[in-house]
Coordinates of C-alpha atoms in Angstrom, one line a residue:
X1 CA -56.6 34.8 2.6
X2 CA -56.0 31.8 0.4
X3 CA -53.0 32.2 -1.9
X4 CA -50.9 29.9 -4.1
X5 CA -47.4 29.4 -2.6
X6 CA -44.5 27.2 -3.5
X7 CA -45.2 24.9 -0.6
X8 CA -48.9 24.2 -1.5
X9 CA -48.7 24.5 -5.3
X10 CA -49.3 21.3 -7.2
X11 CA -47.3 20.5 -10.3
X12 CA -44.1 22.4 -9.6
X13 CA -41.4 20.9 -11.8
X14 CA -38.2 19.4 -10.2
X15 CA -34.9 21.1 -11.1
X16 CA -32.4 18.2 -11.2
X17 CA -29.1 19.3 -12.8
X18 CA -26.9 17.0 -14.9
X19 CA -24.2 16.5 -12.2
X20 CA -23.3 13.3 -10.4
X21 CA -20.4 13.8 -8.0
X22 CA -18.4 11.1 -6.3
X23 CA -16.1 12.3 -3.6
X24 CA -14.1 9.4 -2.2
X25 CA -10.3 8.8 -1.8
X26 CA -9.1 7.2 -5.0
X27 CA -5.3 7.8 -5.1
X28 CA -3.6 4.4 -5.1
X29 CA 0.1 5.2 -4.8
X30 CA 1.4 1.8 -3.9
X31 CA -0.1 -0.1 -6.8
X32 CA 0.7 2.8 -9.1
X33 CA 4.4 2.9 -8.1
X34 CA 5.3 -0.7 -7.4
X35 CA 7.1 -2.4 -10.3
X36 CA 5.3 -5.1 -12.3
X37 CA 7.2 -8.3 -11.7
X38 CA 7.3 -11.7 -13.5
X39 CA 3.8 -13.0 -14.2
X40 CA 2.9 -15.8 -11.7
X41 CA 2.5 -19.2 -13.5
X42 CA 0.9 -20.9 -10.6
X43 CA -1.4 -20.0 -7.7
X44 CA 1.6 -19.9 -5.4
X45 CA 4.5 -17.9 -6.7
X46 CA 7.9 -18.4 -5.0
X47 CA 11.3 -16.7 -5.1
X48 CA 14.6 -17.0 -3.2
X49 CA 16.8 -14.9 -1.0
X50 CA 20.4 -15.2 0.0
X51 CA 22.9 -13.5 2.3
X52 CA 26.7 -13.0 2.6
X53 CA 28.8 -14.4 5.5
X54 CA 30.1 -12.1 8.2
X55 CA 33.5 -10.5 7.5
X56 CA 36.3 -12.9 8.5
X57 CA 39.9 -12.0 8.3
X58 CA 42.2 -14.1 10.5
X59 CA 44.9 -14.5 7.8
X60 CA 46.4 -17.6 6.2
X61 CA 49.7 -19.3 6.8
X62 CA 52.1 -19.3 4.0
X63 CA 52.0 -22.7 2.2
X64 CA 49.0 -23.9 4.2
X65 CA 46.5 -26.0 2.3
X66 CA 42.8 -25.3 2.5
X67 CA 41.2 -27.7 5.0
X68 CA 37.7 -26.3 5.4
X69 CA 35.2 -25.5 2.6
X70 CA 31.9 -23.8 2.8
X71 CA 28.5 -24.5 1.2
X72 CA 27.7 -21.1 -0.3
X73 CA 24.0 -22.1 -0.8
X74 CA 23.5 -23.1 2.8
X75 CA 21.8 -19.8 3.8
X76 CA 19.5 -19.5 0.9
X77 CA 15.9 -18.8 1.8
X78 CA 12.7 -19.6 -0.1
X79 CA 9.4 -17.7 0.3
X80 CA 6.3 -17.1 -1.7
X81 CA 2.8 -15.7 -1.8
X82 CA -0.6 -16.9 -3.1
X83 CA -2.4 -15.0 -5.8
X84 CA -5.7 -13.3 -5.0
X85 CA -8.7 -12.6 -7.2
X86 CA -10.4 -9.2 -6.8
X87 CA -13.8 -8.7 -8.4
X88 CA -16.6 -6.2 -8.5
X89 CA -19.9 -7.1 -10.0
X90 CA -22.7 -4.9 -11.5
X91 CA -26.2 -5.3 -12.9
X92 CA -28.6 -2.9 -14.6
X93 CA -32.2 -3.7 -15.3
X94 CA -33.6 -3.1 -18.7
X95 CA -35.9 -0.3 -17.4
X96 CA -33.0 1.3 -15.6
X97 CA -30.9 1.3 -18.8
X98 CA -33.7 2.9 -20.7
X99 CA -34.3 5.6 -18.1
X100 CA -33.2 9.2 -18.6
X101 CA -31.1 9.8 -15.5
X102 CA -29.5 13.1 -14.6
X103 CA -25.7 13.2 -14.8
X104 CA -25.5 9.7 -16.3
X105 CA -25.6 9.2 -20.0
X106 CA -25.4 5.4 -19.9
X107 CA -26.0 3.4 -16.7
X108 CA -24.2 0.3 -18.0
X109 CA -21.1 2.3 -18.9
X110 CA -21.2 4.0 -15.5
X111 CA -21.5 0.7 -13.7
X112 CA -18.5 -0.7 -15.4
X113 CA -16.3 2.4 -14.8
X114 CA -17.4 2.6 -11.1
X115 CA -16.6 -1.1 -10.6
X116 CA -13.1 -0.6 -12.0
X117 CA -12.5 2.4 -9.7
X118 CA -13.7 0.4 -6.7
X119 CA -11.5 -2.6 -7.7
X120 CA -8.4 -0.4 -7.8
X121 CA -9.1 0.7 -4.2
X122 CA -9.7 -3.0 -3.2
X123 CA -6.3 -4.0 -4.5
X124 CA -4.5 -1.0 -2.9
X125 CA -6.1 -1.8 0.4
X126 CA -5.1 -5.5 0.2
X127 CA -1.5 -4.7 -0.7
X128 CA -1.2 -2.4 2.4
X129 CA -3.2 -4.6 4.7
X130 CA -2.2 -7.0 7.6
X131 CA -3.9 -9.9 5.8
X132 CA -2.2 -13.3 5.9
X133 CA -2.0 -15.5 2.9
X134 CA -4.6 -18.3 2.5
X135 CA -4.9 -21.3 0.2
X136 CA -8.2 -21.9 -1.7
X137 CA -9.7 -25.2 -0.4
X138 CA -13.2 -25.0 -2.0
X139 CA -14.6 -23.2 1.1
X140 CA -12.3 -20.2 1.4
X141 CA -10.6 -18.3 -1.5
X142 CA -6.9 -17.6 -2.2
X143 CA -5.6 -14.6 -0.3
X144 CA -2.2 -13.0 -0.6
X145 CA -0.1 -11.7 2.3
X146 CA -0.2 -7.9 2.7
X147 CA 2.7 -5.6 3.5
X148 CA 1.8 -5.5 7.2
X149 CA 2.4 -9.2 7.5
X150 CA 5.5 -9.3 5.3
X151 CA 7.1 -6.5 7.3
X152 CA 7.2 -7.9 10.9
X153 CA 9.9 -9.1 13.2
X154 CA 8.2 -12.4 14.2
X155 CA 7.6 -15.4 12.1
X156 CA 4.3 -15.7 10.2
X157 CA 2.1 -18.7 11.0
X158 CA 1.7 -19.8 7.3
X159 CA 4.7 -20.2 5.0
X160 CA 6.8 -18.3 7.4
X161 CA 9.7 -16.1 6.2
X162 CA 13.0 -17.8 7.3
X163 CA 14.2 -16.2 10.6
X164 CA 17.3 -14.7 9.1
X165 CA 15.3 -12.7 6.5
X166 CA 12.6 -11.3 8.8
X167 CA 12.4 -7.5 9.2
X168 CA 14.7 -6.5 12.1
X169 CA 12.8 -5.1 15.1
X170 CA 14.8 -1.9 14.9
X171 CA 13.3 -1.3 11.4
X172 CA 9.7 -1.3 12.9
X173 CA 8.6 1.5 15.1
X174 CA 5.3 1.6 17.0
X175 CA 5.6 5.1 18.6
X176 CA 2.3 7.0 18.6
X177 CA 2.5 9.6 15.9
X178 CA 1.9 12.4 18.4
X179 CA 5.1 11.4 20.2
X180 CA 7.2 10.6 17.1
X181 CA 10.5 12.4 17.1
X182 CA 13.1 12.9 14.4
X183 CA 15.5 10.8 16.3
X184 CA 13.1 7.8 16.4
X185 CA 12.3 8.3 12.7
X186 CA 15.9 8.2 11.8
X187 CA 16.4 5.1 14.0
X188 CA 14.3 3.1 11.6
X189 CA 16.4 4.1 8.7
X190 CA 19.6 3.4 10.5
X191 CA 18.4 -0.1 11.2
X192 CA 17.6 -0.6 7.5
X193 CA 21.0 0.9 6.6
X194 CA 22.7 -1.7 8.9
X195 CA 21.0 -4.4 6.8
X196 CA 21.9 -3.2 3.3
X197 CA 25.0 -1.0 4.0
X198 CA 24.1 1.8 1.6
X199 CA 22.3 5.1 1.5
X200 CA 19.4 4.4 -0.8
X201 CA 16.3 6.0 -2.2
X202 CA 13.1 5.0 -0.4
X203 CA 9.5 5.8 -0.6
X204 CA 7.5 6.1 2.6
X205 CA 3.8 5.5 2.1
X206 CA 2.5 7.4 5.1
X207 CA -1.0 7.7 6.6
X208 CA -2.1 11.3 7.3
X209 CA -1.2 11.3 11.0
X210 CA 2.3 10.0 10.2
X211 CA 2.7 12.5 7.4
X212 CA 1.8 15.4 9.7
X213 CA 4.2 14.1 12.4
X214 CA 7.0 14.1 9.8
X215 CA 6.2 17.7 8.7
X216 CA 6.5 18.8 12.4
X217 CA 10.1 17.8 12.5
X218 CA 11.0 21.4 11.4
X219 CA 8.9 22.9 14.2
X220 CA 10.0 23.5 17.8
X221 CA 7.4 24.0 20.5
X222 CA 8.1 26.6 23.2
X223 CA 8.2 25.9 27.0
X224 CA 4.6 27.1 27.3
X225 CA 3.4 24.3 25.0
X226 CA 1.6 26.8 22.8
X227 CA 4.4 28.8 21.2
X228 CA 5.9 27.2 18.0
X229 CA 9.0 28.2 16.1
X230 CA 9.3 27.2 12.5
X231 CA 12.8 26.5 11.2
X232 CA 12.9 26.9 7.4
X233 CA 15.4 27.9 4.8
X234 CA 13.6 29.7 2.0
X235 CA 13.9 32.8 -0.1
X236 CA 11.9 35.5 1.6
X237 CA 11.1 37.2 -1.7
X238 CA 8.8 34.3 -2.5
X239 CA 6.3 35.5 0.1
X240 CA 5.5 31.9 0.9
X241 CA 6.6 29.5 3.7
X242 CA 6.4 25.8 3.0
X243 CA 6.0 23.5 6.0
X244 CA 5.3 20.4 4.0
X245 CA 8.0 17.7 4.1
X246 CA 7.8 15.7 0.9
X247 CA 11.5 14.7 0.7
X248 CA 13.6 13.9 3.7
X249 CA 17.4 13.5 3.1
X250 CA 18.8 11.9 6.2
X251 CA 22.1 10.4 7.3
X252 CA 21.2 6.9 5.9
X253 CA 18.4 7.5 3.5
X254 CA 16.8 9.7 0.9
X255 CA 13.1 9.2 1.3
X256 CA 10.1 10.5 -0.6
X257 CA 7.0 10.8 1.7
X258 CA 3.8 9.9 -0.1
X259 CA 0.4 10.3 1.7
X260 CA -1.6 7.1 1.6
X261 CA -5.0 6.3 3.1
X262 CA -5.0 2.6 2.3
X263 CA -2.4 1.3 4.8
X264 CA -3.4 -1.2 7.6
X265 CA -7.0 -1.3 6.4
X266 CA -9.3 -4.2 7.3
X267 CA -11.8 -5.6 4.8
X268 CA -15.2 -4.0 5.0
X269 CA -18.2 -5.9 6.4
X270 CA -19.9 -5.8 3.0
X271 CA -19.6 -4.3 -0.4
X272 CA -22.0 -1.5 0.5
X273 CA -20.0 -0.2 3.4
X274 CA -18.7 3.3 3.2
X275 CA -14.9 3.7 3.5
X276 CA -13.6 5.5 6.5
X277 CA -9.9 5.8 7.7
X278 CA -9.1 4.3 11.1
X279 CA -6.6 5.4 13.7
X280 CA -4.4 2.5 12.6
X281 CA -4.6 3.5 8.9
X282 CA -3.9 7.1 9.7
X283 CA -0.7 6.2 11.6
X284 CA 0.6 3.3 9.4
X285 CA 3.6 3.8 7.2
X286 CA 5.7 1.5 5.0
X287 CA 9.3 2.2 4.1
X288 CA 9.7 0.7 0.7
X289 CA 12.9 0.1 -1.4
X290 CA 11.5 -0.1 -4.9
X291 CA 14.0 -2.8 -5.9
X292 CA 12.5 -5.2 -3.3
X293 CA 8.8 -5.0 -4.1
X294 CA 6.6 -5.7 -7.0
X295 CA 3.1 -6.9 -8.1
X296 CA 2.7 -9.9 -10.4
X297 CA -0.5 -10.0 -12.4
X298 CA -1.7 -13.5 -13.1
X299 CA -4.7 -12.0 -14.8
X300 CA -4.7 -8.3 -15.6
X301 CA -7.8 -6.1 -14.9
X302 CA -10.5 -7.1 -17.3
X303 CA -14.2 -6.3 -17.8
X304 CA -16.6 -9.1 -18.8
X305 CA -20.3 -8.9 -19.6
X306 CA -22.4 -12.0 -18.9
X307 CA -25.5 -13.1 -20.9
X308 CA -28.7 -11.2 -20.1
X309 CA -31.1 -13.8 -18.5
X310 CA -34.1 -11.6 -18.6
X311 CA -33.4 -9.3 -15.7
X312 CA -31.0 -6.9 -17.5
X313 CA -27.4 -6.5 -18.5
X314 CA -24.8 -7.8 -15.9
X315 CA -21.1 -8.3 -15.6
X316 CA -18.0 -8.0 -13.5
X317 CA -14.6 -6.4 -13.4
X318 CA -11.8 -8.6 -12.0
X319 CA -8.1 -9.1 -11.7
X320 CA -5.8 -11.8 -10.1
X321 CA -2.4 -10.9 -8.8
X322 CA 0.1 -11.4 -6.0
X323 CA 2.4 -9.1 -4.0
X324 CA 6.1 -10.0 -4.2
X325 CA 8.4 -8.9 -1.4
X326 CA 11.9 -10.0 -2.6
X327 CA 13.5 -9.6 0.8
X328 CA 11.5 -8.2 3.8
X329 CA 14.7 -7.7 5.7
X330 CA 15.4 -4.5 3.8
X331 CA 12.1 -2.8 4.4
X332 CA 10.6 -0.9 7.4
X333 CA 7.3 0.0 9.0
X334 CA 5.7 2.6 11.3
X335 CA 3.1 0.6 13.1
X336 CA 1.5 2.9 15.7
X337 CA -2.2 2.4 16.6
X338 CA -2.9 6.1 16.6

């Protein structure tokens, strides 16, 4: 018997609600927390570092004249970084701008806001990357050096950090996160302490695997490998047990652990690629002394609209900046590949 059903009926109206949801990682903790430094005045911004001589106390004979003098500027080091321009473009045809689209009141405004959100992630990823600096020569653009290249124990290939100011190897750990122990973790901070000689406040920007490994420091696995004991000090009346380590107060450091997905990322193949964390980004962590890092904005984030040449409104959001690492010797890194 023939009958009208929803699957053979012609003219059924669509029900498209006024929602447009974007679910992507957008927290950019490094660029949000790093201090804003002196604005670069050239494409290559430089700064200096210095050190103190080793303790020396042989004594001095009474009445003896000074015979040897020292040049206190002899150990001064000079480093720098190129600026990098970040840009996201957009274009909306005249018909698209006039269309009634669900969840979007204005396609041009939406394009501008979305470009700015994408630009923030671009900058955060570049700051936390292993990118090396590069000079614009008309064929390739300026690139700034990322944290991964600043915090290393070997000399860089371009505008290398002087050897005496490289990050000590003891301040860099490559232990797989699944095998990371509290003793190894503290070893990194002991190495940093031996550089600066003080217990300081640090921020550890940690990938999710590294963050989980740190939270497991308060858990002891039984001999069977399946039984776990949790060691916590907490008021039982709260009816809640917290196993999340956000602040670690150790022998040589007071560190705030901040989850971060944009460490050790490589640039995408194209602008349409979908972001996905890698094993490297999940395990990467940067130990940052806030007094030693900063971002200098040559040109702050700005939105510009270009003339409509007949195809529709178009424009770009861009910013030019550089990453300043005042002295990489006082920083640390967790550099596991998984």
